[in-house]
Amino acid sequence: MTKSDTRQLKGLAILMMLWLHLFSNEETVQQLDYWLTYVNGQPLVYSLTRIASACVPIYIFLGGYGLAATWKADSRLQGGRRALALMANFWLVFLVFVPLGCWVNPERYPGDGLTLLLNATAVSYSYNGAWWFLLPYVLTTLSAEYLIRHSMAGSKRQNAAWACGLGLLYVAVYLLTTFVPITDVWPFPGVLTLLNFLSILFLFGMGVLAVKYGWIRRLTSRLACRPQWEIACWLLLLCLLKMLAGASSLLGVPFILLFIPLLLVLRWPQWLHGTLAFLGRHSTNIWLIHYFYYYIWGNQIYALRYPIVIFLCLVVASLVCSMVLRPVFKPLRKRIRGL
């Protein structure tokens, strides 16, 4: 999987994230004008969020894959600088949109001093729910070089034991956060941050092991000899099974290990490759920005009525904001890399 492939897949993951956040509430979707329904009578718009729920596992897996490939190429990772660059990107978005929130929605922003401090450090994400992923991913980036070095040097038995341990931890965190009212038991948001960090290590580690053992390369080489119509049918069947199975994060790894190779082998129009790569370059900003539509303007976006119009408007608005911020952040990122 090339760097271009990774960027395009990140672009797809960010589109899936926007779709998930817009249409994961069935009651909201029922009030929109939609044309297609799924077999159980649910709107197709809502059913597709079960596939879109794989956006975070895909993003984490690609993060582990990309960093492992970088380390394999030159044995350097600079995880501290990458983490600092990500936080700097976050603070830039924070400094732009939180003042906007104070102006448009003063009842919510900025809150008391502690709320402002916790959100500014990403420990809390009450300003923007999509930020729950930021600090756990920063912690993963900081620990990435240690994880990658040991997995690349480890034997198959050692890596299998390591993967099983992280997998059990992943399942344990999933069960704990799903069935225990954790916000009532441990209300301090730092606890959830720690649990999320421990959870994503497994998906990140699978990306690392995919580089070492060539899982994606082997699958794509086997699929490449199959006719395109067959690949399209397998991809469609996989998506239908995901829709039936639901949005559980426990399905993340088996789904993406099949989903990504099928996508890579299937031939897409060149304009689609270019569009996804372009979105991939802006994926971090779009992720940090897009959920403000809800926290600042509430449900006004749904006044557009038609799901595809709502989705495209959010994509364009988030992308335009990213394009405005990117030239500001670019020199800052260069300075961080030069530290």
mmCIF file with all atom_site columns, C-alpha atoms in Angstrom, residues 131-259:
data_model
loop_
_atom_site.group_PDB
_atom_site.id
_atom_site.type_symbol
_atom_site.label_atom_id
_atom_site.label_alt_id
_atom_site.label_comp_id
_atom_site.label_asym_id
_atom_site.label_entity_id
_atom_site.label_seq_id
_atom_site.pdbx_PDB_ins_code
_atom_site.Cartn_x
_atom_site.Cartn_y
_atom_site.Cartn_z
_atom_site.occupancy
_atom_site.B_iso_or_equiv
_atom_site.pdbx_formal_charge
_atom_site.auth_seq_id
_atom_site.auth_comp_id
_atom_site.auth_asym_id
_atom_site.auth_atom_id
_atom_site.pdbx_PDB_model_num
ATOM 1   C CA . TRP A 1 131 ? -12.381 15.641  19.750  1.00 0.00 ? 131 TRP A CA 1
ATOM 2   C CA . TRP A 1 132 ? -12.683 12.542  21.957  1.00 0.00 ? 132 TRP A CA 1
ATOM 3   C CA . PHE A 1 133 ? -10.206 10.887  19.614  1.00 0.00 ? 133 PHE A CA 1
ATOM 4   C CA . LEU A 1 134 ? -7.527  13.592  19.734  1.00 0.00 ? 134 LEU A CA 1
ATOM 5   C CA . LEU A 1 135 ? -5.667  13.016  23.002  1.00 0.00 ? 135 LEU A CA 1
ATOM 6   C CA . PRO A 1 136 ? -5.752  9.186   22.801  1.00 0.00 ? 136 PRO A CA 1
ATOM 7   C CA . TYR A 1 137 ? -4.291  9.422   19.298  1.00 0.00 ? 137 TYR A CA 1
ATOM 8   C CA . VAL A 1 138 ? -1.626  11.874  20.471  1.00 0.00 ? 138 VAL A CA 1
ATOM 9   C CA . LEU A 1 139 ? -0.667  9.429   23.237  1.00 0.00 ? 139 LEU A CA 1
ATOM 10  C CA . THR A 1 140 ? -0.553  6.629   20.664  1.00 0.00 ? 140 THR A CA 1
ATOM 11  C CA . THR A 1 141 ? 1.728   8.717   18.439  1.00 0.00 ? 141 THR A CA 1
ATOM 12  C CA . LEU A 1 142 ? 4.050   9.373   21.383  1.00 0.00 ? 142 LEU A CA 1
ATOM 13  C CA . SER A 1 143 ? 4.304   5.655   22.135  1.00 0.00 ? 143 SER A CA 1
ATOM 14  C CA . ALA A 1 144 ? 4.402   4.599   18.465  1.00 0.00 ? 144 ALA A CA 1
ATOM 15  C CA . GLU A 1 145 ? 8.178   4.325   18.117  1.00 0.00 ? 145 GLU A CA 1
ATOM 16  C CA . TYR A 1 146 ? 8.425   1.972   21.098  1.00 0.00 ? 146 TYR A CA 1
ATOM 17  C CA . LEU A 1 147 ? 5.547   -0.178  19.809  1.00 0.00 ? 147 LEU A CA 1
ATOM 18  C CA . ILE A 1 148 ? 6.849   -0.279  16.245  1.00 0.00 ? 148 ILE A CA 1
ATOM 19  C CA . ARG A 1 149 ? 10.464  -1.024  17.163  1.00 0.00 ? 149 ARG A CA 1
ATOM 20  C CA . HIS A 1 150 ? 9.508   -3.953  19.399  1.00 0.00 ? 150 HIS A CA 1
ATOM 21  C CA . SER A 1 151 ? 6.965   -5.412  16.987  1.00 0.00 ? 151 SER A CA 1
ATOM 22  C CA . MET A 1 152 ? 9.360   -5.182  14.024  1.00 0.00 ? 152 MET A CA 1
ATOM 23  C CA . ALA A 1 153 ? 12.120  -6.887  16.037  1.00 0.00 ? 153 ALA A CA 1
ATOM 24  C CA . GLY A 1 154 ? 9.835   -9.474  17.630  1.00 0.00 ? 154 GLY A CA 1
ATOM 25  C CA . SER A 1 155 ? 9.304   -13.037 16.501  1.00 0.00 ? 155 SER A CA 1
ATOM 26  C CA . LYS A 1 156 ? 5.951   -14.328 15.235  1.00 0.00 ? 156 LYS A CA 1
ATOM 27  C CA . ARG A 1 157 ? 5.262   -15.889 18.628  1.00 0.00 ? 157 ARG A CA 1
ATOM 28  C CA . GLN A 1 158 ? 6.093   -12.670 20.467  1.00 0.00 ? 158 GLN A CA 1
ATOM 29  C CA . ASN A 1 159 ? 3.963   -10.581 18.122  1.00 0.00 ? 159 ASN A CA 1
ATOM 30  C CA . ALA A 1 160 ? 1.080   -13.053 18.396  1.00 0.00 ? 160 ALA A CA 1
ATOM 31  C CA . ALA A 1 161 ? 1.213   -12.811 22.198  1.00 0.00 ? 161 ALA A CA 1
ATOM 32  C CA . TRP A 1 162 ? 1.432   -9.025  21.984  1.00 0.00 ? 162 TRP A CA 1
ATOM 33  C CA . ALA A 1 163 ? -1.536  -8.855  19.574  1.00 0.00 ? 163 ALA A CA 1
ATOM 34  C CA . CYS A 1 164 ? -3.622  -11.189 21.754  1.00 0.00 ? 164 CYS A CA 1
ATOM 35  C CA . GLY A 1 165 ? -2.894  -9.091  24.831  1.00 0.00 ? 165 GLY A CA 1
ATOM 36  C CA . LEU A 1 166 ? -3.890  -5.855  23.102  1.00 0.00 ? 166 LEU A CA 1
ATOM 37  C CA . GLY A 1 167 ? -6.922  -7.603  21.621  1.00 0.00 ? 167 GLY A CA 1
ATOM 38  C CA . LEU A 1 168 ? -8.129  -8.724  25.048  1.00 0.00 ? 168 LEU A CA 1
ATOM 39  C CA . LEU A 1 169 ? -7.567  -5.203  26.349  1.00 0.00 ? 169 LEU A CA 1
ATOM 40  C CA . TYR A 1 170 ? -9.578  -3.861  23.401  1.00 0.00 ? 170 TYR A CA 1
ATOM 41  C CA . VAL A 1 171 ? -12.511 -6.162  24.166  1.00 0.00 ? 171 VAL A CA 1
ATOM 42  C CA . ALA A 1 172 ? -12.335 -5.394  27.905  1.00 0.00 ? 172 ALA A CA 1
ATOM 43  C CA . VAL A 1 173 ? -12.449 -1.626  27.304  1.00 0.00 ? 173 VAL A CA 1
ATOM 44  C CA . TYR A 1 174 ? -15.312 -2.083  24.841  1.00 0.00 ? 174 TYR A CA 1
ATOM 45  C CA . LEU A 1 175 ? -17.350 -4.081  27.372  1.00 0.00 ? 175 LEU A CA 1
ATOM 46  C CA . LEU A 1 176 ? -16.531 -1.657  30.172  1.00 0.00 ? 176 LEU A CA 1
ATOM 47  C CA . THR A 1 177 ? -17.501 1.476   28.259  1.00 0.00 ? 177 THR A CA 1
ATOM 48  C CA . THR A 1 178 ? -20.572 -0.150  26.685  1.00 0.00 ? 178 THR A CA 1
ATOM 49  C CA . PHE A 1 179 ? -22.199 -1.798  29.692  1.00 0.00 ? 179 PHE A CA 1
ATOM 50  C CA . VAL A 1 180 ? -20.933 0.221   32.667  1.00 0.00 ? 180 VAL A CA 1
ATOM 51  C CA . PRO A 1 181 ? -22.146 3.810   33.229  1.00 0.00 ? 181 PRO A CA 1
ATOM 52  C CA . ILE A 1 182 ? -18.540 4.898   33.321  1.00 0.00 ? 182 ILE A CA 1
ATOM 53  C CA . THR A 1 183 ? -19.211 8.637   33.279  1.00 0.00 ? 183 THR A CA 1
ATOM 54  C CA . ASP A 1 184 ? -21.158 8.222   36.516  1.00 0.00 ? 184 ASP A CA 1
ATOM 55  C CA . VAL A 1 185 ? -18.605 5.937   38.165  1.00 0.00 ? 185 VAL A CA 1
ATOM 56  C CA . TRP A 1 186 ? -15.527 7.942   37.075  1.00 0.00 ? 186 TRP A CA 1
ATOM 57  C CA . PRO A 1 187 ? -16.781 11.365  35.982  1.00 0.00 ? 187 PRO A CA 1
ATOM 58  C CA . PHE A 1 188 ? -13.335 12.884  35.368  1.00 0.00 ? 188 PHE A CA 1
ATOM 59  C CA . PRO A 1 189 ? -12.864 12.893  31.558  1.00 0.00 ? 189 PRO A CA 1
ATOM 60  C CA . GLY A 1 190 ? -9.217  11.846  31.840  1.00 0.00 ? 190 GLY A CA 1
ATOM 61  C CA . VAL A 1 191 ? -10.366 8.321   32.692  1.00 0.00 ? 191 VAL A CA 1
ATOM 62  C CA . LEU A 1 192 ? -12.202 7.994   29.377  1.00 0.00 ? 192 LEU A CA 1
ATOM 63  C CA . THR A 1 193 ? -9.154  9.383   27.585  1.00 0.00 ? 193 THR A CA 1
ATOM 64  C CA . LEU A 1 194 ? -6.974  6.675   29.132  1.00 0.00 ? 194 LEU A CA 1
ATOM 65  C CA . LEU A 1 195 ? -9.459  3.936   28.258  1.00 0.00 ? 195 LEU A CA 1
ATOM 66  C CA . ASN A 1 196 ? -9.753  5.169   24.683  1.00 0.00 ? 196 ASN A CA 1
ATOM 67  C CA . PHE A 1 197 ? -5.957  5.218   24.406  1.00 0.00 ? 197 PHE A CA 1
ATOM 68  C CA . LEU A 1 198 ? -5.705  1.617   25.624  1.00 0.00 ? 198 LEU A CA 1
ATOM 69  C CA . SER A 1 199 ? -8.469  0.644   23.204  1.00 0.00 ? 199 SER A CA 1
ATOM 70  C CA . ILE A 1 200 ? -6.974  2.076   20.018  1.00 0.00 ? 200 ILE A CA 1
ATOM 71  C CA . LEU A 1 201 ? -3.575  0.468   20.644  1.00 0.00 ? 201 LEU A CA 1
ATOM 72  C CA . PHE A 1 202 ? -4.921  -2.807  19.255  1.00 0.00 ? 202 PHE A CA 1
ATOM 73  C CA . LEU A 1 203 ? -6.097  -1.315  15.946  1.00 0.00 ? 203 LEU A CA 1
ATOM 74  C CA . PHE A 1 204 ? -2.883  0.689   15.679  1.00 0.00 ? 204 PHE A CA 1
ATOM 75  C CA . GLY A 1 205 ? -0.864  -2.462  16.355  1.00 0.00 ? 205 GLY A CA 1
ATOM 76  C CA . MET A 1 206 ? -2.719  -4.333  13.613  1.00 0.00 ? 206 MET A CA 1
ATOM 77  C CA . GLY A 1 207 ? -1.614  -1.642  11.190  1.00 0.00 ? 207 GLY A CA 1
ATOM 78  C CA . VAL A 1 208 ? 1.993   -2.109  12.326  1.00 0.00 ? 208 VAL A CA 1
ATOM 79  C CA . LEU A 1 209 ? 1.842   -5.886  11.933  1.00 0.00 ? 209 LEU A CA 1
ATOM 80  C CA . ALA A 1 210 ? 0.231   -5.476  8.511   1.00 0.00 ? 210 ALA A CA 1
ATOM 81  C CA . VAL A 1 211 ? 3.438   -3.743  7.392   1.00 0.00 ? 211 VAL A CA 1
ATOM 82  C CA . LYS A 1 212 ? 5.742   -6.331  8.910   1.00 0.00 ? 212 LYS A CA 1
ATOM 83  C CA . TYR A 1 213 ? 3.937   -9.364  7.532   1.00 0.00 ? 213 TYR A CA 1
ATOM 84  C CA . GLY A 1 214 ? 2.607   -7.783  4.319   1.00 0.00 ? 214 GLY A CA 1
ATOM 85  C CA . TRP A 1 215 ? -1.053  -8.627  4.963   1.00 0.00 ? 215 TRP A CA 1
ATOM 86  C CA . ILE A 1 216 ? -2.465  -5.973  2.642   1.00 0.00 ? 216 ILE A CA 1
ATOM 87  C CA . ARG A 1 217 ? 0.089   -6.716  -0.075  1.00 0.00 ? 217 ARG A CA 1
ATOM 88  C CA . ARG A 1 218 ? -0.655  -10.450 0.035   1.00 0.00 ? 218 ARG A CA 1
ATOM 89  C CA . LEU A 1 219 ? -4.422  -9.969  -0.068  1.00 0.00 ? 219 LEU A CA 1
ATOM 90  C CA . THR A 1 220 ? -4.312  -7.456  -2.893  1.00 0.00 ? 220 THR A CA 1
ATOM 91  C CA . SER A 1 221 ? -1.990  -9.685  -4.958  1.00 0.00 ? 221 SER A CA 1
ATOM 92  C CA . ARG A 1 222 ? -4.391  -12.608 -4.578  1.00 0.00 ? 222 ARG A CA 1
ATOM 93  C CA . LEU A 1 223 ? -7.399  -10.476 -5.445  1.00 0.00 ? 223 LEU A CA 1
ATOM 94  C CA . ALA A 1 224 ? -5.730  -8.729  -8.384  1.00 0.00 ? 224 ALA A CA 1
ATOM 95  C CA . CYS A 1 225 ? -6.163  -11.784 -10.621 1.00 0.00 ? 225 CYS A CA 1
ATOM 96  C CA . ARG A 1 226 ? -9.922  -11.851 -10.088 1.00 0.00 ? 226 ARG A CA 1
ATOM 97  C CA . PRO A 1 227 ? -12.306 -10.094 -12.513 1.00 0.00 ? 227 PRO A CA 1
ATOM 98  C CA . GLN A 1 228 ? -13.490 -6.634  -11.541 1.00 0.00 ? 228 GLN A CA 1
ATOM 99  C CA . TRP A 1 229 ? -17.156 -7.632  -11.380 1.00 0.00 ? 229 TRP A CA 1
ATOM 100 C CA . GLU A 1 230 ? -16.290 -10.305 -8.817  1.00 0.00 ? 230 GLU A CA 1
ATOM 101 C CA . ILE A 1 231 ? -14.335 -7.835  -6.676  1.00 0.00 ? 231 ILE A CA 1
ATOM 102 C CA . ALA A 1 232 ? -17.292 -5.417  -6.813  1.00 0.00 ? 232 ALA A CA 1
ATOM 103 C CA . CYS A 1 233 ? -19.663 -8.201  -5.724  1.00 0.00 ? 233 CYS A CA 1
ATOM 104 C CA . TRP A 1 234 ? -17.411 -9.185  -2.805  1.00 0.00 ? 234 TRP A CA 1
ATOM 105 C CA . LEU A 1 235 ? -17.182 -5.539  -1.717  1.00 0.00 ? 235 LEU A CA 1
ATOM 106 C CA . LEU A 1 236 ? -20.949 -5.132  -1.921  1.00 0.00 ? 236 LEU A CA 1
ATOM 107 C CA . LEU A 1 237 ? -21.514 -8.356  0.022   1.00 0.00 ? 237 LEU A CA 1
ATOM 108 C CA . LEU A 1 238 ? -19.066 -7.247  2.719   1.00 0.00 ? 238 LEU A CA 1
ATOM 109 C CA . CYS A 1 239 ? -20.871 -3.914  3.089   1.00 0.00 ? 239 CYS A CA 1
ATOM 110 C CA . LEU A 1 240 ? -24.259 -5.628  3.271   1.00 0.00 ? 240 LEU A CA 1
ATOM 111 C CA . LEU A 1 241 ? -22.990 -7.958  6.002   1.00 0.00 ? 241 LEU A CA 1
ATOM 112 C CA . LYS A 1 242 ? -21.683 -4.939  7.924   1.00 0.00 ? 242 LYS A CA 1
ATOM 113 C CA . MET A 1 243 ? -25.088 -3.292  7.642   1.00 0.00 ? 243 MET A CA 1
ATOM 114 C CA . LEU A 1 244 ? -26.726 -6.427  9.023   1.00 0.00 ? 244 LEU A CA 1
ATOM 115 C CA . ALA A 1 245 ? -24.160 -6.955  11.772  1.00 0.00 ? 245 ALA A CA 1
ATOM 116 C CA . GLY A 1 246 ? -24.316 -3.389  13.096  1.00 0.00 ? 246 GLY A CA 1
ATOM 117 C CA . ALA A 1 247 ? -21.877 -0.698  14.158  1.00 0.00 ? 247 ALA A CA 1
ATOM 118 C CA . SER A 1 248 ? -20.057 -2.587  16.919  1.00 0.00 ? 248 SER A CA 1
ATOM 119 C CA . SER A 1 249 ? -16.378 -1.650  17.060  1.00 0.00 ? 249 SER A CA 1
ATOM 120 C CA . LEU A 1 250 ? -15.542 -5.316  17.724  1.00 0.00 ? 250 LEU A CA 1
ATOM 121 C CA . LEU A 1 251 ? -16.105 -5.870  14.003  1.00 0.00 ? 251 LEU A CA 1
ATOM 122 C CA . GLY A 1 252 ? -13.509 -3.238  13.074  1.00 0.00 ? 252 GLY A CA 1
ATOM 123 C CA . VAL A 1 253 ? -10.424 -5.366  12.425  1.00 0.00 ? 253 VAL A CA 1
ATOM 124 C CA . PRO A 1 254 ? -11.948 -8.194  10.325  1.00 0.00 ? 254 PRO A CA 1
ATOM 125 C CA . PHE A 1 255 ? -13.958 -5.667  8.334   1.00 0.00 ? 255 PHE A CA 1
ATOM 126 C CA . ILE A 1 256 ? -11.097 -3.342  7.427   1.00 0.00 ? 256 ILE A CA 1
ATOM 127 C CA . LEU A 1 257 ? -8.684  -6.206  6.648   1.00 0.00 ? 257 LEU A CA 1
ATOM 128 C CA . LEU A 1 258 ? -11.109 -7.226  3.889   1.00 0.00 ? 258 LEU A CA 1
ATOM 129 C CA . PHE A 1 259 ? -12.520 -3.804  3.019   1.00 0.00 ? 259 PHE A CA 1
#
